[in-house]
mmCIF file of N, CA, C and O in Angstrom:
data_model
loop_
_atom_site.group_PDB
_atom_site.id
_atom_site.type_symbol
_atom_site.label_atom_id
_atom_site.label_comp_id
_atom_site.label_asym_id
_atom_site.label_seq_id
_atom_site.Cartn_x
_atom_site.Cartn_y
_atom_site.Cartn_z
ATOM 1 N N ASN A 234 18.691 49.775 0.902
ATOM 2 C CA ASN A 234 18.211 48.699 0.184
ATOM 3 C C ASN A 234 19.522 49.016 0.035
ATOM 4 O O ASN A 234 20.438 49.076 -1.018
ATOM 5 N N SER A 235 20.809 47.516 0.360
ATOM 6 C CA SER A 235 21.416 46.529 0.577
ATOM 7 C C SER A 235 21.624 45.971 -0.500
ATOM 8 O O SER A 235 23.224 44.926 -1.006
ATOM 9 N N LYS A 236 20.517 45.515 -1.587
ATOM 10 C CA LYS A 236 21.134 44.678 -3.010
ATOM 11 C C LYS A 236 21.974 45.268 -3.497
ATOM 12 O O LYS A 236 22.107 46.502 -4.457
ATOM 13 N N LEU A 237 23.412 44.009 -4.527
ATOM 14 C CA LEU A 237 24.155 45.007 -4.618
ATOM 15 C C LEU A 237 23.756 44.451 -6.412
ATOM 16 O O LEU A 237 23.648 43.431 -6.989
ATOM 17 N N ARG A 238 24.063 45.361 -7.610
ATOM 18 C CA ARG A 238 23.796 45.154 -8.921
ATOM 19 C C ARG A 238 25.593 44.346 -9.206
ATOM 20 O O ARG A 238 26.035 44.870 -8.684
ATOM 21 N N HIS A 239 25.366 43.638 -10.408
ATOM 22 C CA HIS A 239 26.286 43.420 -10.926
ATOM 23 C C HIS A 239 28.029 44.295 -10.765
ATOM 24 O O HIS A 239 28.256 44.073 -9.959
ATOM 25 N N VAL A 240 27.626 45.541 -11.333
ATOM 26 C CA VAL A 240 29.118 46.455 -12.063
ATOM 27 C C VAL A 240 29.495 46.905 -10.134
ATOM 28 O O VAL A 240 30.683 46.612 -10.588
ATOM 29 N N GLU A 241 27.974 46.644 -9.294
ATOM 30 C CA GLU A 241 28.911 46.723 -7.783
ATOM 31 C C GLU A 241 29.571 45.920 -7.366
ATOM 32 O O GLU A 241 30.900 46.361 -6.591
ATOM 33 N N LYS A 242 29.390 44.445 -7.179
ATOM 34 C CA LYS A 242 29.708 43.586 -6.710
ATOM 35 C C LYS A 242 31.508 42.928 -7.719
ATOM 36 O O LYS A 242 32.347 43.104 -6.996
ATOM 37 N N ASP A 243 30.966 42.689 -8.923
ATOM 38 C CA ASP A 243 32.678 42.673 -9.105
ATOM 39 C C ASP A 243 33.591 43.904 -10.177
ATOM 40 O O ASP A 243 35.149 43.664 -10.402
ATOM 41 N N VAL A 244 32.866 45.701 -9.856
ATOM 42 C CA VAL A 244 33.665 47.117 -10.340
ATOM 43 C C VAL A 244 34.267 47.101 -9.465
ATOM 44 O O VAL A 244 35.551 47.468 -8.625
ATOM 45 N N LEU A 245 33.038 48.864 -8.282
ATOM 46 C CA LEU A 245 33.869 48.771 -8.001
ATOM 47 C C LEU A 245 33.774 48.586 -6.307
ATOM 48 O O LEU A 245 34.518 49.191 -5.394
ATOM 49 N N ILE A 246 32.797 47.396 -5.918
ATOM 50 C CA ILE A 246 33.718 47.333 -4.499
ATOM 51 C C ILE A 246 35.261 46.745 -5.031
ATOM 52 O O ILE A 246 36.064 47.354 -3.867
ATOM 53 N N PRO A 247 34.838 45.621 -5.508
ATOM 54 C CA PRO A 247 37.149 45.771 -5.738
ATOM 55 C C PRO A 247 37.960 46.339 -6.232
ATOM 56 O O PRO A 247 38.758 46.490 -5.616
ATOM 57 N N GLN A 248 37.386 48.008 -6.701
ATOM 58 C CA GLN A 248 38.202 49.054 -6.835
ATOM 59 C C GLN A 248 38.574 49.406 -5.476
ATOM 60 O O GLN A 248 39.823 49.694 -5.372
ATOM 61 N N ILE A 249 37.128 48.940 -4.491
ATOM 62 C CA ILE A 249 37.407 50.168 -2.819
ATOM 63 C C ILE A 249 38.766 49.110 -2.088
ATOM 64 O O ILE A 249 39.478 49.790 -2.293
ATOM 65 N N MET A 250 38.914 47.307 -2.312
ATOM 66 C CA MET A 250 39.478 46.408 -2.311
ATOM 67 C C MET A 250 40.590 46.899 -2.579
ATOM 68 O O MET A 250 41.992 46.489 -2.023
ATOM 69 N N ARG A 251 40.961 47.353 -4.199
ATOM 70 C CA ARG A 251 42.590 47.023 -4.399
ATOM 71 C C ARG A 251 42.827 48.721 -3.715
ATOM 72 O O ARG A 251 44.170 48.665 -2.874
ATOM 73 N N GLU A 252 42.062 49.862 -3.955
ATOM 74 C CA GLU A 252 42.772 51.276 -3.506
ATOM 75 C C GLU A 252 43.619 50.824 -1.556
ATOM 76 O O GLU A 252 44.314 50.778 -0.920
ATOM 77 N N ARG A 253 42.264 50.081 -0.928
ATOM 78 C CA ARG A 253 42.559 50.114 0.330
ATOM 79 C C ARG A 253 44.113 49.265 0.700
ATOM 80 O O ARG A 253 44.606 48.946 1.378
ATOM 81 N N ALA A 254 43.427 48.030 -0.436
ATOM 82 C CA ALA A 254 45.143 47.000 -0.168
ATOM 83 C C ALA A 254 46.158 47.285 -0.533
ATOM 84 O O ALA A 254 47.584 47.059 0.398
ATOM 85 N N LYS A 255 46.316 48.263 -0.887
ATOM 86 C CA LYS A 255 47.481 49.341 -1.544
ATOM 87 C C LYS A 255 48.199 49.987 -0.829
ATOM 88 O O LYS A 255 49.376 49.982 -0.038
ATOM 89 N N GLU A 256 46.737 50.480 0.232
ATOM 90 C CA GLU A 256 47.412 51.004 1.284
ATOM 91 C C GLU A 256 47.680 50.439 2.318
ATOM 92 O O GLU A 256 48.670 50.718 3.179
ATOM 93 N N LEU A 257 47.506 49.690 2.606
ATOM 94 C CA LEU A 257 47.747 48.672 3.607
ATOM 95 C C LEU A 257 49.396 47.931 3.475
ATOM 96 O O LEU A 257 49.859 47.708 4.181
ATOM 97 N N CYS A 258 49.013 47.534 2.089
ATOM 98 C CA CYS A 258 50.496 47.177 1.542
ATOM 99 C C CYS A 258 51.624 47.799 0.836
ATOM 100 O O CYS A 258 52.313 47.613 0.997
ATOM 101 N N SER A 259 51.825 49.331 1.879
ATOM 102 C CA SER A 259 52.453 50.765 1.911
ATOM 103 C C SER A 259 53.514 50.087 1.524
ATOM 104 O O SER A 259 54.021 50.941 0.553
ATOM 105 N N ASP A 260 54.600 49.425 2.820
ATOM 106 C CA ASP A 260 56.007 49.476 3.212
ATOM 107 C C ASP A 260 56.174 48.170 2.528
ATOM 108 O O ASP A 260 57.431 48.371 1.051
ATOM 109 N N LYS A 261 55.053 47.492 1.157
ATOM 110 C CA LYS A 261 56.384 46.527 -0.023
ATOM 111 C C LYS A 261 56.094 47.295 -0.912
ATOM 112 O O LYS A 261 56.911 46.522 -1.574
ATOM 113 N N VAL A 262 54.068 47.421 -1.269
ATOM 114 C CA VAL A 262 54.817 48.810 -2.860
ATOM 115 C C VAL A 262 56.046 49.677 -3.321
ATOM 116 O O VAL A 262 56.413 49.750 -3.878
ATOM 117 N N GLN A 263 56.314 50.533 -1.831
ATOM 118 C CA GLN A 263 56.967 51.066 -2.080
ATOM 119 C C GLN A 263 58.446 50.323 -1.661
ATOM 120 O O GLN A 263 59.524 51.115 -2.888
ATOM 121 N N ALA A 264 58.938 49.488 -1.406
ATOM 122 C CA ALA A 264 60.225 48.877 -0.920
ATOM 123 C C ALA A 264 60.318 48.547 -3.017
ATOM 124 O O ALA A 264 61.401 48.103 -3.106
ATOM 125 N N PHE A 265 59.334 47.564 -3.957
ATOM 126 C CA PHE A 265 58.436 47.007 -4.440
ATOM 127 C C PHE A 265 58.899 48.069 -6.068
ATOM 128 O O PHE A 265 60.125 48.525 -7.280
ATOM 129 N N THR A 266 59.000 49.645 -5.707
ATOM 130 C CA THR A 266 59.250 50.712 -7.044
ATOM 131 C C THR A 266 60.508 51.184 -5.940
ATOM 132 O O THR A 266 61.586 51.640 -7.362
ATOM 133 N N LYS A 267 61.016 51.039 -5.048
ATOM 134 C CA LYS A 267 62.761 51.740 -5.015
ATOM 135 C C LYS A 267 62.601 50.642 -5.329
ATOM 136 O O LYS A 267 64.221 50.942 -5.989
ATOM 137 N N CYS A 268 62.922 49.302 -5.432
ATOM 138 C CA CYS A 268 64.271 48.438 -5.663
ATOM 139 C C CYS A 268 64.016 48.606 -7.229
ATOM 140 O O CYS A 268 65.325 48.612 -8.620
ATOM 141 N N CYS A 269 63.099 48.546 -8.203
ATOM 142 C CA CYS A 269 62.479 48.599 -9.587
ATOM 143 C C CYS A 269 62.826 49.732 -10.388
ATOM 144 O O CYS A 269 64.181 50.138 -11.346
ATOM 145 N N GLN A 270 62.620 51.303 -9.514
ATOM 146 C CA GLN A 270 63.939 52.593 -9.551
ATOM 147 C C GLN A 270 65.370 52.630 -9.126
ATOM 148 O O GLN A 270 66.383 53.575 -10.629
ATOM 149 N N GLU A 271 66.003 51.889 -8.314
ATOM 150 C CA GLU A 271 67.419 51.684 -8.480
ATOM 151 C C GLU A 271 67.737 50.367 -9.184
ATOM 152 O O GLU A 271 69.481 50.458 -10.099
ATOM 153 N N THR A 272 67.071 48.809 -10.247
ATOM 154 C CA THR A 272 68.018 48.489 -10.498
ATOM 155 C C THR A 272 67.683 48.590 -12.647
ATOM 156 O O THR A 272 68.154 48.392 -12.929
ATOM 157 N N GLY A 273 66.637 49.518 -12.635
ATOM 158 C CA GLY A 273 65.951 49.722 -13.677
ATOM 159 C C GLY A 273 65.554 48.062 -15.097
ATOM 160 O O GLY A 273 65.097 47.866 -14.610
ATOM 161 N N PHE A 274 66.406 48.292 -16.005
ATOM 162 C CA PHE A 274 66.855 47.128 -16.865
ATOM 163 C C PHE A 274 66.568 45.566 -16.372
ATOM 164 O O PHE A 274 66.012 44.458 -17.091
ATOM 165 N N LEU A 275 67.118 45.291 -15.154
ATOM 166 C CA LEU A 275 66.839 44.074 -14.310
ATOM 167 C C LEU A 275 65.986 43.857 -13.471
ATOM 168 O O LEU A 275 66.333 43.115 -12.496
ATOM 169 N N MET A 276 65.418 45.090 -13.711
ATOM 170 C CA MET A 276 64.118 44.971 -12.028
ATOM 171 C C MET A 276 63.396 43.192 -12.402
ATOM 172 O O MET A 276 63.413 43.026 -10.856
ATOM 173 N N VAL A 277 63.351 42.724 -13.692
ATOM 174 C CA VAL A 277 62.321 41.144 -13.075
ATOM 175 C C VAL A 277 63.274 40.033 -12.741
ATOM 176 O O VAL A 277 62.688 39.786 -11.690
ATOM 177 N N VAL A 278 64.834 40.224 -11.955
ATOM 178 C CA VAL A 278 65.251 39.739 -11.814
ATOM 179 C C VAL A 278 66.032 40.120 -10.490
ATOM 180 O O VAL A 278 65.685 39.091 -9.107
ATOM 181 N N LYS A 279 66.129 41.156 -10.650
ATOM 182 C CA LYS A 279 66.459 41.263 -9.526
ATOM 183 C C LYS A 279 65.575 42.014 -8.177
ATOM 184 O O LYS A 279 65.412 41.653 -6.380
ATOM 185 N N CYS A 280 63.911 42.372 -8.713
ATOM 186 C CA CYS A 280 63.007 42.787 -7.420
ATOM 187 C C CYS A 280 62.489 41.642 -7.198
ATOM 188 O O CYS A 280 61.352 41.950 -6.981
ATOM 189 N N ARG A 281 62.145 40.644 -7.916
ATOM 190 C CA ARG A 281 61.853 39.154 -7.938
ATOM 191 C C ARG A 281 61.730 39.541 -5.675
ATOM 192 O O ARG A 281 60.231 39.239 -5.518
ATOM 193 N N GLN A 282 61.397 39.313 -5.291
ATOM 194 C CA GLN A 282 61.742 38.254 -3.487
ATOM 195 C C GLN A 282 61.165 40.109 -3.232
ATOM 196 O O GLN A 282 59.211 39.801 -2.263
ATOM 197 N N GLU A 283 61.376 41.816 -3.747
ATOM 198 C CA GLU A 283 59.829 42.973 -3.103
ATOM 199 C C GLU A 283 58.489 41.281 -3.764
ATOM 200 O O GLU A 283 57.483 42.631 -3.363
ATOM 201 N N ASN A 284 58.763 41.968 -5.344
ATOM 202 C CA ASN A 284 57.232 41.967 -6.133
ATOM 203 C C ASN A 284 56.659 41.110 -5.382
ATOM 204 O O ASN A 284 55.019 41.082 -4.985
ATOM 205 N N THR A 285 57.434 39.672 -4.851
ATOM 206 C CA THR A 285 56.413 37.817 -4.070
ATOM 207 C C THR A 285 56.012 39.060 -3.279
ATOM 208 O O THR A 285 54.798 38.901 -2.523
ATOM 209 N N ALA A 286 56.853 39.469 -2.176
ATOM 210 C CA ALA A 286 56.677 40.328 -0.868
ATOM 211 C C ALA A 286 55.088 41.225 -0.915
ATOM 212 O O ALA A 286 54.123 40.836 -0.620
ATOM 213 N N LEU A 287 54.683 41.767 -2.075
ATOM 214 C CA LEU A 287 54.247 42.535 -2.416
ATOM 215 C C LEU A 287 52.568 41.970 -2.973
ATOM 216 O O LEU A 287 51.560 42.046 -2.202
ATOM 217 N N LYS A 288 53.425 41.107 -3.960
ATOM 218 C CA LYS A 288 51.862 39.948 -3.956
ATOM 219 C C LYS A 288 51.334 39.334 -3.585
ATOM 220 O O LYS A 288 49.858 39.287 -2.902
ATOM 221 N N ASP A 289 52.392 38.744 -2.119
ATOM 222 C CA ASP A 289 51.195 37.815 -0.840
ATOM 223 C C ASP A 289 51.038 39.003 -0.405
ATOM 224 O O ASP A 289 49.099 38.816 -0.036
ATOM 225 N N CYS A 290 50.971 39.977 0.086
ATOM 226 C CA CYS A 290 50.518 41.179 1.276
ATOM 227 C C CYS A 290 49.044 41.590 0.252
ATOM 228 O O CYS A 290 48.566 41.472 0.461
ATOM 229 N N LEU A 291 49.218 42.223 -0.918
ATOM 230 C CA LEU A 291 47.673 41.621 -2.556
ATOM 231 C C LEU A 291 46.552 40.585 -1.578
ATOM 232 O O LEU A 291 45.325 41.275 -1.108
ATOM 233 N N VAL A 292 47.148 39.785 -2.521
ATOM 234 C CA VAL A 292 46.356 38.726 -2.515
ATOM 235 C C VAL A 292 45.887 38.446 -1.806
ATOM 236 O O VAL A 292 44.896 37.680 -0.926
ATOM 237 N N GLY A 293 46.367 38.048 0.054
ATOM 238 C CA GLY A 293 46.250 38.105 0.982
ATOM 239 C C GLY A 293 44.647 38.664 0.807
ATOM 240 O O GLY A 293 44.304 38.154 2.257
ATOM 241 N N HIS A 294 45.077 40.588 1.413
ATOM 242 C CA HIS A 294 43.388 41.255 1.481
ATOM 243 C C HIS A 294 42.450 40.807 0.445
ATOM 244 O O HIS A 294 41.491 40.978 1.045
ATOM 245 N N TYR A 295 42.539 41.009 -0.547
ATOM 246 C CA TYR A 295 41.139 40.002 -2.757
ATOM 247 C C TYR A 295 41.280 38.830 -1.489
ATOM 248 O O TYR A 295 39.992 38.742 -1.612
ATOM 249 N N SER A 296 41.548 38.165 -0.779
ATOM 250 C CA SER A 296 41.063 36.472 -0.222
ATOM 251 C C SER A 296 40.714 36.252 0.664
ATOM 252 O O SER A 296 40.020 34.901 0.811
ATOM 253 N N ASP A 297 40.298 37.552 1.089
ATOM 254 C CA ASP A 297 39.998 37.487 2.782
ATOM 255 C C ASP A 297 38.800 37.813 2.950
ATOM 256 O O ASP A 297 38.278 39.382 2.388
ATOM 257 N N PRO A 298 37.504 37.560 2.987
ATOM 258 C CA PRO A 298 36.186 37.230 3.751
ATOM 259 C C PRO A 298 35.745 38.368 4.153
ATOM 260 O O PRO A 298 34.811 38.979 3.882
ATOM 261 N N LEU A 299 36.593 38.790 5.114
ATOM 262 C CA LEU A 299 35.723 40.031 5.839
ATOM 263 C C LEU A 299 36.563 41.197 5.556
ATOM 264 O O LEU A 299 36.179 42.590 5.668
ATOM 265 N N PHE A 300 37.133 41.118 4.713
ATOM 266 C CA PHE A 300 37.807 42.477 4.219
ATOM 267 C C PHE A 300 37.003 42.385 2.781
ATOM 268 O O PHE A 300 36.765 43.837 3.146
ATOM 269 N N TYR A 301 36.583 41.733 2.160
ATOM 270 C CA TYR A 301 35.660 42.267 1.968
ATOM 271 C C TYR A 301 34.724 42.429 2.189
ATOM 272 O O TYR A 301 33.483 43.627 1.304
ATOM 273 N N GLU A 302 33.689 42.313 2.977
ATOM 274 C CA GLU A 302 32.277 42.771 3.939
ATOM 275 C C GLU A 302 32.770 43.928 4.804
ATOM 276 O O GLU A 302 32.013 44.395 4.437
ATOM 277 N N GLU A 303 34.623 44.282 4.428
ATOM 278 C CA GLU A 303 34.681 45.276 5.388
ATOM 279 C C GLU A 303 34.578 47.116 4.083
ATOM 280 O O GLU A 303 33.653 47.704 4.618
ATOM 281 N N CYS A 304 35.205 46.407 2.356
ATOM 282 C CA CYS A 304 34.984 47.121 1.772
ATOM 283 C C CYS A 304 33.614 47.165 1.335
ATOM 284 O O CYS A 304 32.998 48.221 0.081
ATOM 285 N N LYS A 305 32.620 46.267 0.740
ATOM 286 C CA LYS A 305 31.623 46.259 0.774
ATOM 287 C C LYS A 305 30.209 46.797 2.257
ATOM 288 O O LYS A 305 29.634 47.726 1.358
ATOM 289 N N THR A 306 30.995 47.836 3.078
ATOM 290 C CA THR A 306 30.327 48.538 4.198
ATOM 291 C C THR A 306 30.336 49.604 3.865
ATOM 292 O O THR A 306 29.508 50.339 3.769
ATOM 293 N N GLU A 307 32.229 49.740 3.349
ATOM 294 C CA GLU A 307 32.334 50.822 3.753
ATOM 295 C C GLU A 307 31.726 51.850 1.778
ATOM 296 O O GLU A 307 31.108 52.552 1.512
ATOM 297 N N TYR A 308 31.342 50.164 0.847
ATOM 298 C CA TYR A 308 30.739 50.998 -0.614
ATOM 299 C C TYR A 308 29.730 51.690 -0.134
ATOM 300 O O TYR A 308 28.988 52.593 -0.902
ATOM 301 N N LEU A 309 28.591 50.567 0.704
ATOM 302 C CA LEU A 309 27.087 50.765 1.059
ATOM 303 C C LEU A 309 26.815 52.283 1.401
ATOM 304 O O LEU A 309 26.447 52.819 0.910
ATOM 305 N N LYS A 310 28.014 52.484 2.093
ATOM 306 C CA LYS A 310 27.826 53.576 2.709
ATOM 307 C C LYS A 310 28.346 55.389 2.179
ATOM 308 O O LYS A 310 27.622 56.354 2.043
ATOM 309 N N GLN A 311 29.300 54.668 1.603
ATOM 310 C CA GLN A 311 29.395 55.782 -0.239
ATOM 311 C C GLN A 311 27.442 55.601 -0.709
ATOM 312 O O GLN A 311 27.291 56.791 -1.092
ATOM 313 N N ARG A 312 27.050 54.778 -0.815
ATOM 314 C CA ARG A 312 26.000 54.853 -1.931
ATOM 315 C C ARG A 312 25.132 55.280 -1.068
ATOM 316 O O ARG A 312 24.316 56.418 -1.702
ATOM 317 N N GLU A 313 25.079 55.401 0.345
ATOM 318 C CA GLU A 313 23.465 55.136 1.017
ATOM 319 C C GLU A 313 23.939 57.446 1.109
ATOM 320 O O GLU A 313 23.370 57.937 0.312
ATOM 321 N N GLU A 314 25.321 57.929 1.179
ATOM 322 C CA GLU A 314 25.391 59.325 1.345
ATOM 323 C C GLU A 314 24.837 59.450 0.062
ATOM 324 O O GLU A 314 24.267 60.816 -0.370
ATOM 325 N N TYR A 315 25.519 59.286 -1.373
ATOM 326 C CA TYR A 315 24.936 60.018 -2.393
ATOM 327 C C TYR A 315 23.156 59.966 -2.563
ATOM 328 O O TYR A 315 23.137 60.865 -3.531
ATOM 329 N N ARG A 316 23.034 58.928 -2.544
ATOM 330 C CA ARG A 316 21.764 58.260 -2.057
ATOM 331 C C ARG A 316 20.800 59.855 -1.717
ATOM 332 O O ARG A 316 19.677 60.254 -2.022
ATOM 333 N N ALA A 317 21.319 60.274 -0.393
ATOM 334 C CA ALA A 317 20.525 61.316 0.313
ATOM 335 C C ALA A 317 21.462 63.053 -0.704
ATOM 336 O O ALA A 317 19.959 63.637 -0.468
ATOM 337 N N THR A 318 22.021 63.157 -0.809
ATOM 338 C CA THR A 318 22.760 64.642 -1.341
ATOM 339 C C THR A 318 22.774 64.417 -2.563
ATOM 340 O O THR A 318 23.093 65.534 -2.854
ATOM 341 N N GLY A 319 23.194 63.093 -3.169
ATOM 342 C CA GLY A 319 23.351 63.883 -4.731
ATOM 343 C C GLY A 319 24.905 64.127 -4.619
ATOM 344 O O GLY A 319 25.673 64.080 -5.755
ATOM 345 N N ILE A 320 25.697 64.504 -4.199
ATOM 346 C CA ILE A 320 27.163 64.267 -3.775
ATOM 347 C C ILE A 320 28.296 63.544 -3.589
ATOM 348 O O ILE A 320 27.497 62.571 -2.642
ATOM 349 N N LYS A 321 29.123 62.694 -4.900
ATOM 350 C CA LYS A 321 30.118 61.271 -4.743
ATOM 351 C C LYS A 321 31.052 62.466 -4.074
ATOM 352 O O LYS A 321 31.727 63.531 -4.390
ATOM 353 N N LYS A 322 30.914 61.042 -2.890
ATOM 354 C CA LYS A 322 32.175 61.479 -2.334
ATOM 355 C C LYS A 322 34.074 61.182 -2.181
ATOM 356 O O LYS A 322 33.504 59.470 -2.879
ATOM 357 N N LYS A 323 34.777 62.304 -2.868
ATOM 358 C CA LYS A 323 35.959 61.428 -2.886
ATOM 359 C C LYS A 323 36.408 60.047 -1.701
ATOM 360 O O LYS A 323 36.229 60.701 -0.534
ATOM 361 N N ARG A 324 37.712 59.308 -2.100
ATOM 362 C CA ARG A 324 37.844 58.834 -0.499
ATOM 363 C C ARG A 324 39.377 58.771 -0.860
ATOM 364 O O ARG A 324 39.759 59.563 -0.866
ATOM 365 N N GLN A 325 39.332 59.176 1.021
ATOM 366 C CA GLN A 325 40.131 60.025 1.777
ATOM 367 C C GLN A 325 41.458 59.026 1.817
ATOM 368 O O GLN A 325 40.535 57.574 1.828
ATOM 369 N N LYS A 326 42.287 59.169 1.542
ATOM 370 C CA LYS A 326 43.354 58.362 1.778
ATOM 371 C C LYS A 326 44.223 57.925 2.226
ATOM 372 O O LYS A 326 43.910 59.284 3.433
ATOM 373 N N LEU A 327 44.396 57.086 3.165
ATOM 374 C CA LEU A 327 44.872 56.658 4.723
ATOM 375 C C LEU A 327 46.322 57.739 4.932
ATOM 376 O O LEU A 327 46.954 57.617 3.890
ATOM 377 N N THR A 328 46.901 58.281 5.410
ATOM 378 C CA THR A 328 47.715 59.490 5.826
ATOM 379 C C THR A 328 48.721 58.274 6.567
ATOM 380 O O THR A 328 48.177 58.295 8.076
ATOM 381 N N SER A 329 50.138 58.388 5.973
ATOM 382 C CA SER A 329 50.669 57.436 7.648
ATOM 383 C C SER A 329 52.233 58.422 7.820
ATOM 384 O O SER A 329 51.847 59.910 7.093
ATOM 385 N N ASN A 330 51.936 58.032 9.555
ATOM 386 C CA ASN A 330 52.667 59.340 9.820
ATOM 387 C C ASN A 330 54.057 58.591 9.830
ATOM 388 O O ASN A 330 55.355 59.107 10.641
ATOM 389 N N ALA A 331 55.142 58.113 8.955
ATOM 390 C CA ALA A 331 55.985 56.812 8.815
ATOM 391 C C ALA A 331 57.074 58.171 8.381
ATOM 392 O O ALA A 331 56.331 58.770 8.165
#
């Protein structure tokens, strides 16, 4: 049964989307984090470019209907496994070769 409850649509699937988008935008996350660490107090002004690039990357994924469907499919697979086994599976982080 692939019918989604309100909490699944509004909380659980968006949570997977956020995690995956952060992984897919990891280069921009790292650039923004590095800028903030190096800049300190003036980061709001100095890291504007890195912040914009990061936001654009994340929002691009959040607003992509195909990305939503991928994350929904991933969620439904996890839910099915959990219902079959009773064991909640931790989401594996993608490891980067860089």
